[in-house]
């Protein structure tokens, strides 16, 4: 009889979005004429840039001709895309990355979920709280999280609270942590770390021998000069950090699927039997065994993001979302809400103005103004009392939602 990986059974169901869905469906069936505005799920809505579409058409044509047809590509990604990534995302910021350090993938979620396979089960994982759930759940699957407590926390995971009280800046762990997940600009809070704040983490990791897994999926939305775009802008980070990037939000690729991971060659971890082990070599081994590369068409599409037209068109879409974010921020501030994020990230995080719990306020928003947000507590215990709104909707919906908030008597 086949034995299951018991770790999967200790995972709770995907409670957050299914619970939201259930509530929305129940509301819909009672009030079928209510016009709901969805500001909950973090998915883009703008169509792909023309430069991207043109590149995909061109790549499809190549595939239809025996002279230009391509079969399996390199598991690590095509050189043409890796070159553009290095030239555009890193060199202008003074960061030198080698082509062999970049691994193209089908998105950041897969890589963030799979990277845990390289590490021993006994490593202690630290996450900011609230947190993008993939970091915690993937460690549960790997058997690294321990038991789920009534508090909603796993007993072997170190949680680093990020709330208005600490300005959403996590304190360094007060107990040893081997693997630290940082996501900046942050989902769900929309907040950021300055270079000086990020340096504290790099210094901590170098001092303690821990590893930072840096999720920069929202890098394209950074507007302020003091905010680092890459952890490698901090001296020493190549010795202690892996960086994950995505074309999902930067270029609207949530349905196309492309991202990349940078694993520096100088990055090592400890093996009891073999001393220091190069993580780049391990990740390469993992990818060449379990992954067969991203489609040629997709990689040509991603390459087009870096052409002058592609950049302009993608930037216009990002600016569109960030204008929505500014409308949400100022709309909520005007009515006295405590609002965070939304300056360098397309997420707006606010504390419930009636000091109620996240779910209670979510219900009120749904029932009274027909706006759907995401309850902050769904991202972790420190998210209790907060709501996340996304700026990824249409301008019309964003403006309409703010009008509803303004005329709402709370
Ligand atoms: N990382 C964070 C913090 C996210 O919020 C998301 C998606 O919402 C992802 C990663 C997933 O990125 P991808 O679409 O590249 O898998």
Tab-separated table of C-alpha atoms and ligand atoms in Angstrom:
chain	number	residue	atom	x	y	z
A	1	UNK	CA	0.000	0.000	0.000
A	2	UNK	CA	1.350	3.386	-0.949
A	3	UNK	CA	2.036	5.704	1.964
A	4	UNK	CA	1.201	9.344	1.495
A	5	UNK	CA	3.513	12.249	2.321
A	6	UNK	CA	1.821	13.010	5.648
A	7	UNK	CA	2.974	16.608	5.489
A	8	UNK	CA	0.360	17.288	2.842
A	9	UNK	CA	-2.357	16.118	5.205
A	10	UNK	CA	-1.348	18.591	7.863
A	11	UNK	CA	-1.936	21.479	5.458
A	12	UNK	CA	-5.226	23.249	6.030
A	13	UNK	CA	-7.370	23.767	2.903
A	14	UNK	CA	-6.787	26.917	0.886
A	15	UNK	CA	-9.066	28.683	3.288
A	16	UNK	CA	-8.576	32.324	2.333
A	17	UNK	CA	-9.751	32.636	-1.255
A	18	UNK	CA	-12.250	29.782	-1.054
A	19	UNK	CA	-13.822	31.358	2.025
A	20	UNK	CA	-13.969	34.713	0.227
A	21	UNK	CA	-15.536	33.008	-2.760
A	22	UNK	CA	-18.100	31.269	-0.603
A	23	UNK	CA	-19.114	34.530	1.017
A	24	UNK	CA	-19.316	36.321	-2.317
A	25	UNK	CA	-21.425	33.534	-3.866
A	26	UNK	CA	-23.799	33.556	-0.892
A	27	UNK	CA	-24.135	37.336	-1.160
A	28	UNK	CA	-24.704	37.101	-4.927
A	29	UNK	CA	-27.458	34.581	-4.581
A	30	UNK	CA	-29.277	36.846	-2.120
A	31	UNK	CA	-28.645	40.074	-4.031
A	32	UNK	CA	-28.219	39.133	-7.703
A	33	UNK	CA	-28.491	42.761	-8.837
A	34	UNK	CA	-25.764	44.134	-6.558
A	35	UNK	CA	-22.821	45.468	-8.585
A	36	UNK	CA	-19.767	43.993	-6.948
A	37	UNK	CA	-16.341	45.590	-7.316
A	38	UNK	CA	-13.511	43.095	-6.918
A	39	UNK	CA	-10.375	44.423	-5.298
A	40	UNK	CA	-9.373	41.143	-3.709
A	41	UNK	CA	-7.249	38.897	-5.884
A	42	UNK	CA	-3.847	40.141	-7.067
A	43	UNK	CA	-4.202	39.416	-10.764
A	44	UNK	CA	-3.529	41.874	-13.560
A	45	UNK	CA	-6.274	43.038	-15.933
A	46	UNK	CA	-4.491	45.063	-18.643
A	47	UNK	CA	-3.825	43.245	-21.930
A	48	UNK	CA	-0.280	42.308	-22.903
A	49	UNK	CA	1.965	44.958	-24.437
A	50	UNK	CA	1.883	45.090	-28.249
A	51	UNK	CA	5.643	44.465	-28.392
A	52	UNK	CA	5.104	41.229	-26.459
A	53	UNK	CA	2.250	40.091	-28.689
A	54	UNK	CA	4.286	40.850	-31.835
A	55	UNK	CA	7.238	38.855	-30.482
A	56	UNK	CA	4.969	35.912	-29.712
A	57	UNK	CA	3.470	35.973	-33.214
A	58	UNK	CA	6.950	36.066	-34.678
A	59	UNK	CA	8.046	33.134	-32.494
A	60	UNK	CA	4.977	31.117	-33.509
A	61	UNK	CA	5.865	31.728	-37.166
A	62	UNK	CA	9.403	30.477	-36.507
A	63	UNK	CA	7.940	27.319	-35.019
A	64	UNK	CA	5.955	26.717	-38.202
A	65	UNK	CA	9.049	26.616	-40.419
A	66	UNK	CA	11.407	23.633	-40.377
A	67	UNK	CA	14.407	25.968	-40.718
A	68	UNK	CA	13.593	27.922	-37.584
A	69	UNK	CA	11.629	25.361	-35.569
A	70	UNK	CA	12.915	24.764	-32.017
A	71	UNK	CA	12.397	21.742	-29.838
A	72	UNK	CA	13.691	21.412	-26.284
A	73	UNK	CA	15.590	24.494	-25.215
A	74	UNK	CA	18.167	24.791	-22.451
A	75	UNK	CA	16.560	23.997	-19.073
A	76	UNK	CA	18.143	27.159	-17.677
A	77	UNK	CA	16.651	29.403	-20.362
A	78	UNK	CA	17.825	30.857	-23.666
A	79	UNK	CA	20.901	33.076	-23.702
A	80	UNK	CA	19.032	35.833	-25.558
A	81	UNK	CA	16.693	36.351	-22.591
A	82	UNK	CA	19.314	35.871	-19.874
A	83	UNK	CA	21.501	38.497	-21.562
A	84	UNK	CA	18.635	41.036	-21.632
A	85	UNK	CA	17.819	40.364	-17.970
A	86	UNK	CA	21.397	40.991	-16.875
A	87	UNK	CA	21.758	44.105	-19.043
A	88	UNK	CA	18.476	45.654	-17.951
A	89	UNK	CA	17.626	44.454	-14.461
A	90	UNK	CA	21.072	44.365	-12.871
A	91	UNK	CA	23.884	46.212	-14.698
A	92	UNK	CA	22.202	49.649	-14.485
A	93	UNK	CA	22.094	49.164	-10.684
A	94	UNK	CA	25.771	48.324	-10.500
A	95	UNK	CA	25.136	44.593	-10.048
A	96	UNK	CA	27.176	42.095	-12.065
A	97	UNK	CA	25.409	38.790	-12.559
A	98	UNK	CA	26.870	35.931	-14.618
A	99	UNK	CA	24.673	34.269	-17.262
A	100	UNK	CA	25.074	30.907	-15.464
A	101	UNK	CA	23.592	32.492	-12.343
A	102	UNK	CA	20.205	33.194	-13.992
A	103	UNK	CA	17.605	30.422	-14.300
A	104	UNK	CA	14.501	31.181	-16.375
A	105	UNK	CA	11.342	29.583	-15.015
A	106	UNK	CA	7.598	29.430	-15.484
A	107	UNK	CA	7.183	31.958	-12.682
A	108	UNK	CA	8.311	32.905	-9.279
A	109	UNK	CA	5.771	30.788	-7.382
A	110	UNK	CA	7.196	27.516	-8.709
A	111	UNK	CA	10.754	28.466	-7.871
A	112	UNK	CA	9.874	29.764	-4.412
A	113	UNK	CA	7.977	26.550	-3.776
A	114	UNK	CA	10.654	24.246	-5.211
A	115	UNK	CA	13.758	25.822	-3.721
A	116	UNK	CA	13.030	24.193	-0.351
A	117	UNK	CA	13.935	20.846	-1.888
A	118	UNK	CA	17.616	21.832	-1.672
A	119	UNK	CA	17.609	22.192	2.088
A	120	UNK	CA	17.575	19.826	5.027
A	121	UNK	CA	14.310	19.412	6.921
A	122	UNK	CA	15.902	20.521	10.151
A	123	UNK	CA	16.548	24.083	8.960
A	124	UNK	CA	14.541	26.712	10.819
A	125	UNK	CA	12.504	28.933	8.522
A	126	UNK	CA	11.587	32.545	9.293
A	127	UNK	CA	8.817	34.454	7.536
A	128	UNK	CA	7.448	37.942	7.899
A	129	UNK	CA	3.884	37.995	9.198
A	130	UNK	CA	1.587	38.681	7.288
A	131	UNK	CA	3.105	36.683	4.447
A	132	UNK	CA	2.566	35.365	0.914
A	133	UNK	CA	1.207	31.905	1.888
A	134	UNK	CA	3.391	29.922	-0.560
A	135	UNK	CA	6.478	30.321	1.639
A	136	UNK	CA	4.818	28.706	4.646
A	137	UNK	CA	2.798	26.049	2.819
A	138	UNK	CA	5.751	24.831	0.759
A	139	UNK	CA	7.729	24.369	3.974
A	140	UNK	CA	4.827	22.451	5.477
A	141	UNK	CA	4.971	20.139	2.446
A	142	UNK	CA	8.718	19.716	2.958
A	143	UNK	CA	8.135	18.766	6.616
A	144	UNK	CA	9.901	21.800	8.013
A	145	UNK	CA	7.038	23.673	9.678
A	146	UNK	CA	6.097	21.406	12.612
A	147	UNK	CA	2.572	21.475	13.986
A	148	UNK	CA	-0.159	23.993	13.288
A	149	UNK	CA	-1.115	25.839	16.482
A	150	UNK	CA	-4.511	27.282	17.408
A	151	UNK	CA	-2.968	30.708	16.792
A	152	UNK	CA	-2.659	29.819	13.101
A	153	UNK	CA	1.133	29.614	13.423
A	154	UNK	CA	3.330	26.558	12.821
A	155	UNK	CA	5.414	25.761	15.869
A	156	UNK	CA	8.740	25.348	14.049
A	157	UNK	CA	8.408	28.495	11.936
A	158	UNK	CA	9.757	31.805	13.221
A	159	UNK	CA	7.240	34.587	12.566
A	160	UNK	CA	8.426	38.177	12.230
A	161	UNK	CA	5.440	40.470	12.853
A	162	UNK	CA	5.007	43.449	10.534
A	163	UNK	CA	2.348	45.831	11.792
A	164	UNK	CA	1.685	49.558	11.964
A	165	UNK	CA	3.397	49.501	15.388
A	166	UNK	CA	6.793	48.650	13.884
A	167	UNK	CA	6.174	50.520	10.636
A	168	UNK	CA	5.932	47.134	8.868
A	169	UNK	CA	9.674	46.683	9.332
A	170	UNK	CA	10.387	43.200	10.676
A	171	UNK	CA	12.806	42.902	13.585
A	172	UNK	CA	15.729	40.492	13.205
A	173	UNK	CA	14.772	37.047	14.571
A	174	UNK	CA	15.228	36.637	18.309
A	175	UNK	CA	15.969	32.930	17.828
A	176	UNK	CA	18.212	31.277	15.241
A	177	UNK	CA	16.740	31.141	11.741
A	178	UNK	CA	18.483	29.385	8.873
A	179	UNK	CA	16.281	30.315	5.919
A	180	UNK	CA	14.630	33.731	5.845
A	181	UNK	CA	11.928	34.668	3.322
A	182	UNK	CA	11.749	38.365	2.492
A	183	UNK	CA	9.362	39.835	-0.084
A	184	UNK	CA	9.901	43.468	-1.062
A	185	UNK	CA	7.949	45.369	-2.242
A	186	UNK	CA	5.707	43.343	0.004
A	187	UNK	CA	2.633	41.342	-0.727
A	188	UNK	CA	0.266	41.808	1.118
A	189	UNK	CA	1.172	45.050	2.927
A	190	UNK	CA	2.501	46.980	-0.088
A	191	UNK	CA	5.351	48.273	2.092
A	192	UNK	CA	9.087	48.304	1.347
A	193	UNK	CA	12.500	48.219	3.014
A	194	UNK	CA	15.097	50.909	2.354
A	195	UNK	CA	18.640	49.918	1.438
A	196	UNK	CA	19.737	50.527	5.023
A	197	UNK	CA	16.999	48.251	6.359
A	198	UNK	CA	17.711	45.522	3.839
A	199	UNK	CA	21.416	45.772	4.674
A	200	UNK	CA	20.580	44.739	8.253
A	201	UNK	CA	19.237	41.449	6.874
A	202	UNK	CA	22.216	40.845	4.631
A	203	UNK	CA	24.585	41.567	7.519
A	204	UNK	CA	22.579	39.277	9.798
A	205	UNK	CA	22.641	36.463	7.236
A	206	UNK	CA	26.379	36.838	6.647
A	207	UNK	CA	27.049	36.856	10.375
A	208	UNK	CA	24.866	33.869	11.236
A	209	UNK	CA	25.344	31.824	8.056
A	210	UNK	CA	21.664	31.956	7.182
A	211	UNK	CA	20.175	32.244	3.709
A	212	UNK	CA	17.784	34.963	2.497
A	213	UNK	CA	15.211	34.001	-0.138
A	214	UNK	CA	14.351	37.377	-1.625
A	215	UNK	CA	11.095	37.636	-3.581
A	216	UNK	CA	11.201	40.718	-5.810
A	217	UNK	CA	8.051	39.918	-7.817
A	218	UNK	CA	6.844	43.525	-7.432
A	219	UNK	CA	10.144	45.243	-8.205
A	220	UNK	CA	8.725	46.982	-11.296
A	221	UNK	CA	6.417	49.111	-9.159
A	222	UNK	CA	9.163	50.778	-7.102
A	223	UNK	CA	8.912	54.542	-7.471
A	224	UNK	CA	11.189	55.863	-4.707
A	225	UNK	CA	14.971	56.105	-5.171
A	226	UNK	CA	15.813	54.883	-1.671
A	227	UNK	CA	14.214	51.495	-2.278
A	228	UNK	CA	16.494	48.735	-3.594
A	229	UNK	CA	15.248	46.826	-6.644
A	230	UNK	CA	17.530	43.875	-6.033
A	231	UNK	CA	19.015	42.463	-2.843
A	232	UNK	CA	22.327	42.313	-4.721
A	233	UNK	CA	22.513	46.108	-4.498
A	234	UNK	CA	23.625	45.390	-0.932
A	235	UNK	CA	27.298	44.417	-0.499
A	236	UNK	CA	27.751	40.785	0.450
A	237	UNK	CA	24.266	39.688	-0.648
A	238	UNK	CA	25.621	37.297	-3.253
A	239	UNK	CA	27.110	35.243	-0.431
A	240	UNK	CA	23.797	34.912	1.393
A	241	UNK	CA	20.805	35.432	-0.903
A	242	UNK	CA	18.826	33.968	-3.783
A	243	UNK	CA	16.587	36.397	-5.671
A	244	UNK	CA	13.299	35.536	-7.372
A	245	UNK	CA	11.751	37.671	-10.093
A	246	UNK	CA	8.605	37.475	-12.176
A	247	UNK	CA	7.215	38.878	-15.414
A	248	UNK	CA	3.695	38.353	-14.027
A	249	UNK	CA	3.041	41.803	-12.650
A	250	UNK	CA	5.859	43.676	-14.426
A	251	UNK	CA	4.545	42.708	-17.889
A	252	UNK	CA	1.123	41.144	-17.311
A	253	UNK	CA	2.415	37.565	-17.718
A	254	UNK	CA	0.200	35.941	-15.078
A	255	UNK	CA	-1.392	33.871	-17.837
A	256	UNK	CA	1.758	33.506	-19.967
A	257	UNK	CA	4.059	32.294	-17.150
A	258	UNK	CA	7.655	33.427	-16.973
A	259	UNK	CA	10.019	34.419	-14.206
A	260	UNK	CA	13.605	33.858	-13.196
A	261	UNK	CA	15.771	33.051	-10.225
A	262	UNK	CA	19.296	34.249	-9.548
A	263	UNK	CA	21.518	31.813	-7.678
A	264	UNK	CA	24.994	33.337	-7.304
A	265	UNK	CA	27.938	31.004	-7.783
A	266	UNK	CA	29.596	32.166	-4.575
A	267	UNK	CA	26.596	31.051	-2.518
A	268	UNK	CA	27.289	27.947	-0.456
A	269	UNK	CA	25.525	25.873	2.174
A	270	UNK	CA	26.883	23.311	4.580
A	271	UNK	CA	26.952	19.561	4.044
A	272	UNK	CA	27.825	17.435	7.050
A	273	UNK	CA	29.642	14.993	4.742
A	274	UNK	CA	31.072	17.287	2.074
A	275	UNK	CA	31.769	20.651	3.664
A	276	UNK	CA	30.631	23.621	1.600
A	277	UNK	CA	28.273	22.946	-1.298
A	278	UNK	CA	27.619	25.372	-4.169
A	279	UNK	CA	23.881	26.168	-4.359
A	280	UNK	CA	24.112	27.213	-7.990
A	281	UNK	CA	25.309	23.721	-8.933
A	282	UNK	CA	22.563	22.128	-6.825
A	283	UNK	CA	19.793	24.256	-8.344
A	284	UNK	CA	21.150	23.542	-11.817
A	285	UNK	CA	21.062	19.826	-11.017
A	286	UNK	CA	17.528	20.131	-9.702
A	287	UNK	CA	16.281	22.089	-12.707
A	288	UNK	CA	17.906	19.875	-15.306
A	289	UNK	CA	16.294	16.848	-13.647
A	290	UNK	CA	12.823	18.126	-12.856
A	291	UNK	CA	12.219	20.990	-15.298
A	292	UNK	CA	12.392	21.139	-19.071
A	293	UNK	CA	12.528	24.860	-19.637
A	294	UNK	CA	10.073	27.600	-20.532
A	295	UNK	CA	8.615	27.616	-24.036
A	296	UNK	CA	10.568	29.409	-26.749
A	297	UNK	CA	7.515	31.551	-27.543
A	298	UNK	CA	7.244	32.677	-23.931
A	299	UNK	CA	10.930	33.505	-23.688
A	300	UNK	CA	10.754	35.590	-26.882
A	301	UNK	CA	7.759	37.343	-25.300
A	302	UNK	CA	9.789	38.050	-22.153
A	303	UNK	CA	12.711	39.288	-24.242
A	304	UNK	CA	10.369	41.808	-25.888
A	305	UNK	CA	9.640	43.317	-22.469
A	306	UNK	CA	13.175	44.760	-22.640
A	307	UNK	CA	12.885	46.388	-26.083
A	308	UNK	CA	12.322	50.172	-26.044
A	309	UNK	CA	8.676	49.736	-27.129
A	310	UNK	CA	8.166	46.833	-24.729
A	311	UNK	CA	9.550	48.836	-21.812
A	312	UNK	CA	7.394	51.821	-22.660
A	313	UNK	CA	4.220	49.757	-23.025
A	314	UNK	CA	4.808	47.717	-19.862
A	315	UNK	CA	5.696	50.861	-17.920
A	316	UNK	CA	2.441	52.422	-19.091
A	317	UNK	CA	0.507	49.474	-17.682
A	318	UNK	CA	2.407	49.637	-14.373
A	319	UNK	CA	1.758	53.392	-14.232
A	320	UNK	CA	-1.940	52.715	-14.835
A	321	UNK	CA	-2.073	50.384	-11.838
A	322	UNK	CA	-0.056	52.754	-9.685
A	323	UNK	CA	-2.441	55.609	-10.547
A	324	UNK	CA	-5.205	53.329	-9.256
A	325	UNK	CA	-3.118	52.767	-6.119
A	326	UNK	CA	-2.785	56.539	-5.630
A	327	UNK	CA	-6.551	56.962	-6.068
A	328	UNK	CA	-7.213	54.269	-3.468
A	329	UNK	CA	-4.649	55.668	-1.042
A	330	UNK	CA	-5.915	59.240	-1.211
A	331	UNK	CA	-9.570	58.153	-1.246
A	332	UNK	CA	-9.181	56.120	1.933
A	333	UNK	CA	-7.005	58.715	3.636
A	334	UNK	CA	-9.573	61.412	2.914
A	335	UNK	CA	-12.152	59.508	4.933
A	336	UNK	CA	-9.727	59.021	7.809
A	337	UNK	CA	-8.508	55.448	7.260
A	338	UNK	CA	-4.973	54.480	8.263
A	339	UNK	CA	-3.515	53.461	4.931
A	340	UNK	CA	-0.185	51.763	4.133
A	341	UNK	CA	1.562	50.644	0.967
A	342	UNK	CA	0.414	51.651	-2.498
A	343	UNK	CA	3.443	53.884	-3.211
A	344	UNK	CA	5.983	51.306	-4.417
A	345	UNK	CA	3.568	48.394	-4.761
A	346	UNK	CA	0.113	47.801	-6.229
A	347	UNK	CA	-1.288	46.729	-2.841
A	348	UNK	CA	-2.996	48.963	-0.316
A	349	UNK	CA	-3.231	47.781	3.256
A	350	UNK	CA	-5.464	49.515	5.764
A	351	UNK	CA	-6.452	48.937	9.353
A	352	UNK	CA	-10.167	48.471	9.893
A	353	UNK	CA	-11.546	51.878	10.900
A	354	UNK	CA	-14.001	50.351	13.375
A	355	UNK	CA	-11.206	48.310	14.977
A	356	UNK	CA	-13.025	45.136	14.053
A	357	UNK	CA	-11.418	41.923	12.882
A	358	UNK	CA	-10.468	41.480	9.233
A	359	UNK	CA	-13.333	39.096	8.412
A	360	UNK	CA	-15.908	41.262	10.149
A	361	UNK	CA	-14.861	44.301	8.133
A	362	UNK	CA	-14.628	42.240	4.939
A	363	UNK	CA	-18.277	41.235	5.509
A	364	UNK	CA	-19.317	44.830	6.115
A	365	UNK	CA	-17.609	46.010	2.916
A	366	UNK	CA	-19.295	43.270	0.927
A	367	UNK	CA	-22.731	43.821	2.431
A	368	UNK	CA	-22.781	47.603	2.685
A	369	UNK	CA	-20.757	48.923	-0.274
A	370	UNK	CA	-20.382	45.745	-2.370
A	371	UNK	CA	-16.589	46.003	-2.534
A	372	UNK	CA	-14.523	42.828	-2.188
A	373	UNK	CA	-11.180	43.084	-0.428
A	374	UNK	CA	-8.976	40.445	1.170
A	375	UNK	CA	-9.025	39.984	4.950
A	376	UNK	CA	-5.500	40.642	6.220
A	377	UNK	CA	-5.666	37.822	8.768
A	378	UNK	CA	-5.742	35.388	5.848
A	379	UNK	CA	-2.049	36.203	5.334
A	380	UNK	CA	-1.083	35.476	8.924
A	381	UNK	CA	-2.003	36.345	12.505
A	382	UNK	CA	-0.371	39.784	12.376
A	383	UNK	CA	-2.683	40.663	9.491
A	384	UNK	CA	-5.668	40.611	11.856
A	385	UNK	CA	-7.489	43.931	11.815
A	386	UNK	CA	-6.259	44.812	8.308
A	387	UNK	CA	-7.680	44.585	4.787
A	388	UNK	CA	-5.755	44.364	1.515
A	389	UNK	CA	-7.018	46.078	-1.621
A	390	UNK	CA	-5.367	45.662	-4.994
A	391	UNK	CA	-4.799	48.316	-7.619
A	392	UNK	CA	-4.968	45.830	-10.501
A	393	UNK	CA	-8.583	46.627	-11.437
A	394	UNK	CA	-9.891	49.057	-14.026
A	395	UNK	CA	-9.774	52.832	-13.466
A	396	UNK	CA	-13.585	52.961	-13.589
A	397	UNK	CA	-13.972	50.326	-10.877
A	398	UNK	CA	-11.298	51.940	-8.726
A	399	UNK	CA	-12.984	55.345	-8.873
A	400	UNK	CA	-16.425	53.823	-8.315
A	401	UNK	CA	-15.160	51.882	-5.292
A	402	UNK	CA	-13.690	55.029	-3.746
A	403	UNK	CA	-16.992	56.871	-4.239
A	404	UNK	CA	-18.716	54.065	-2.345
A	405	UNK	CA	-16.199	54.288	0.507
A	406	UNK	CA	-16.627	58.092	0.640
A	407	UNK	CA	-20.401	57.973	0.898
A	408	UNK	CA	-20.340	55.098	3.377
A	409	UNK	CA	-21.525	55.927	6.859
A	410	UNK	CA	-19.467	53.641	8.996
B	1	LIG	N1	5.518	36.197	-5.135
B	1	LIG	C1	4.584	37.005	-4.635
B	1	LIG	C2	4.897	37.790	-3.430
B	1	LIG	C3	3.326	37.100	-5.233
B	1	LIG	O1	2.407	37.908	-4.717
B	1	LIG	C4	3.050	36.328	-6.365
B	1	LIG	C5	1.746	36.358	-7.035
B	1	LIG	O2	0.789	36.963	-6.664
B	1	LIG	C6	4.045	35.492	-6.836
B	1	LIG	C7	5.260	35.446	-6.212
B	1	LIG	C8	3.775	34.586	-8.009
B	1	LIG	O3	4.452	35.009	-9.105
B	1	LIG	P1	4.368	34.177	-10.454
B	1	LIG	O4	3.133	34.592	-11.164
B	1	LIG	O5	5.612	34.583	-11.175
B	1	LIG	O6	4.377	32.738	-10.122
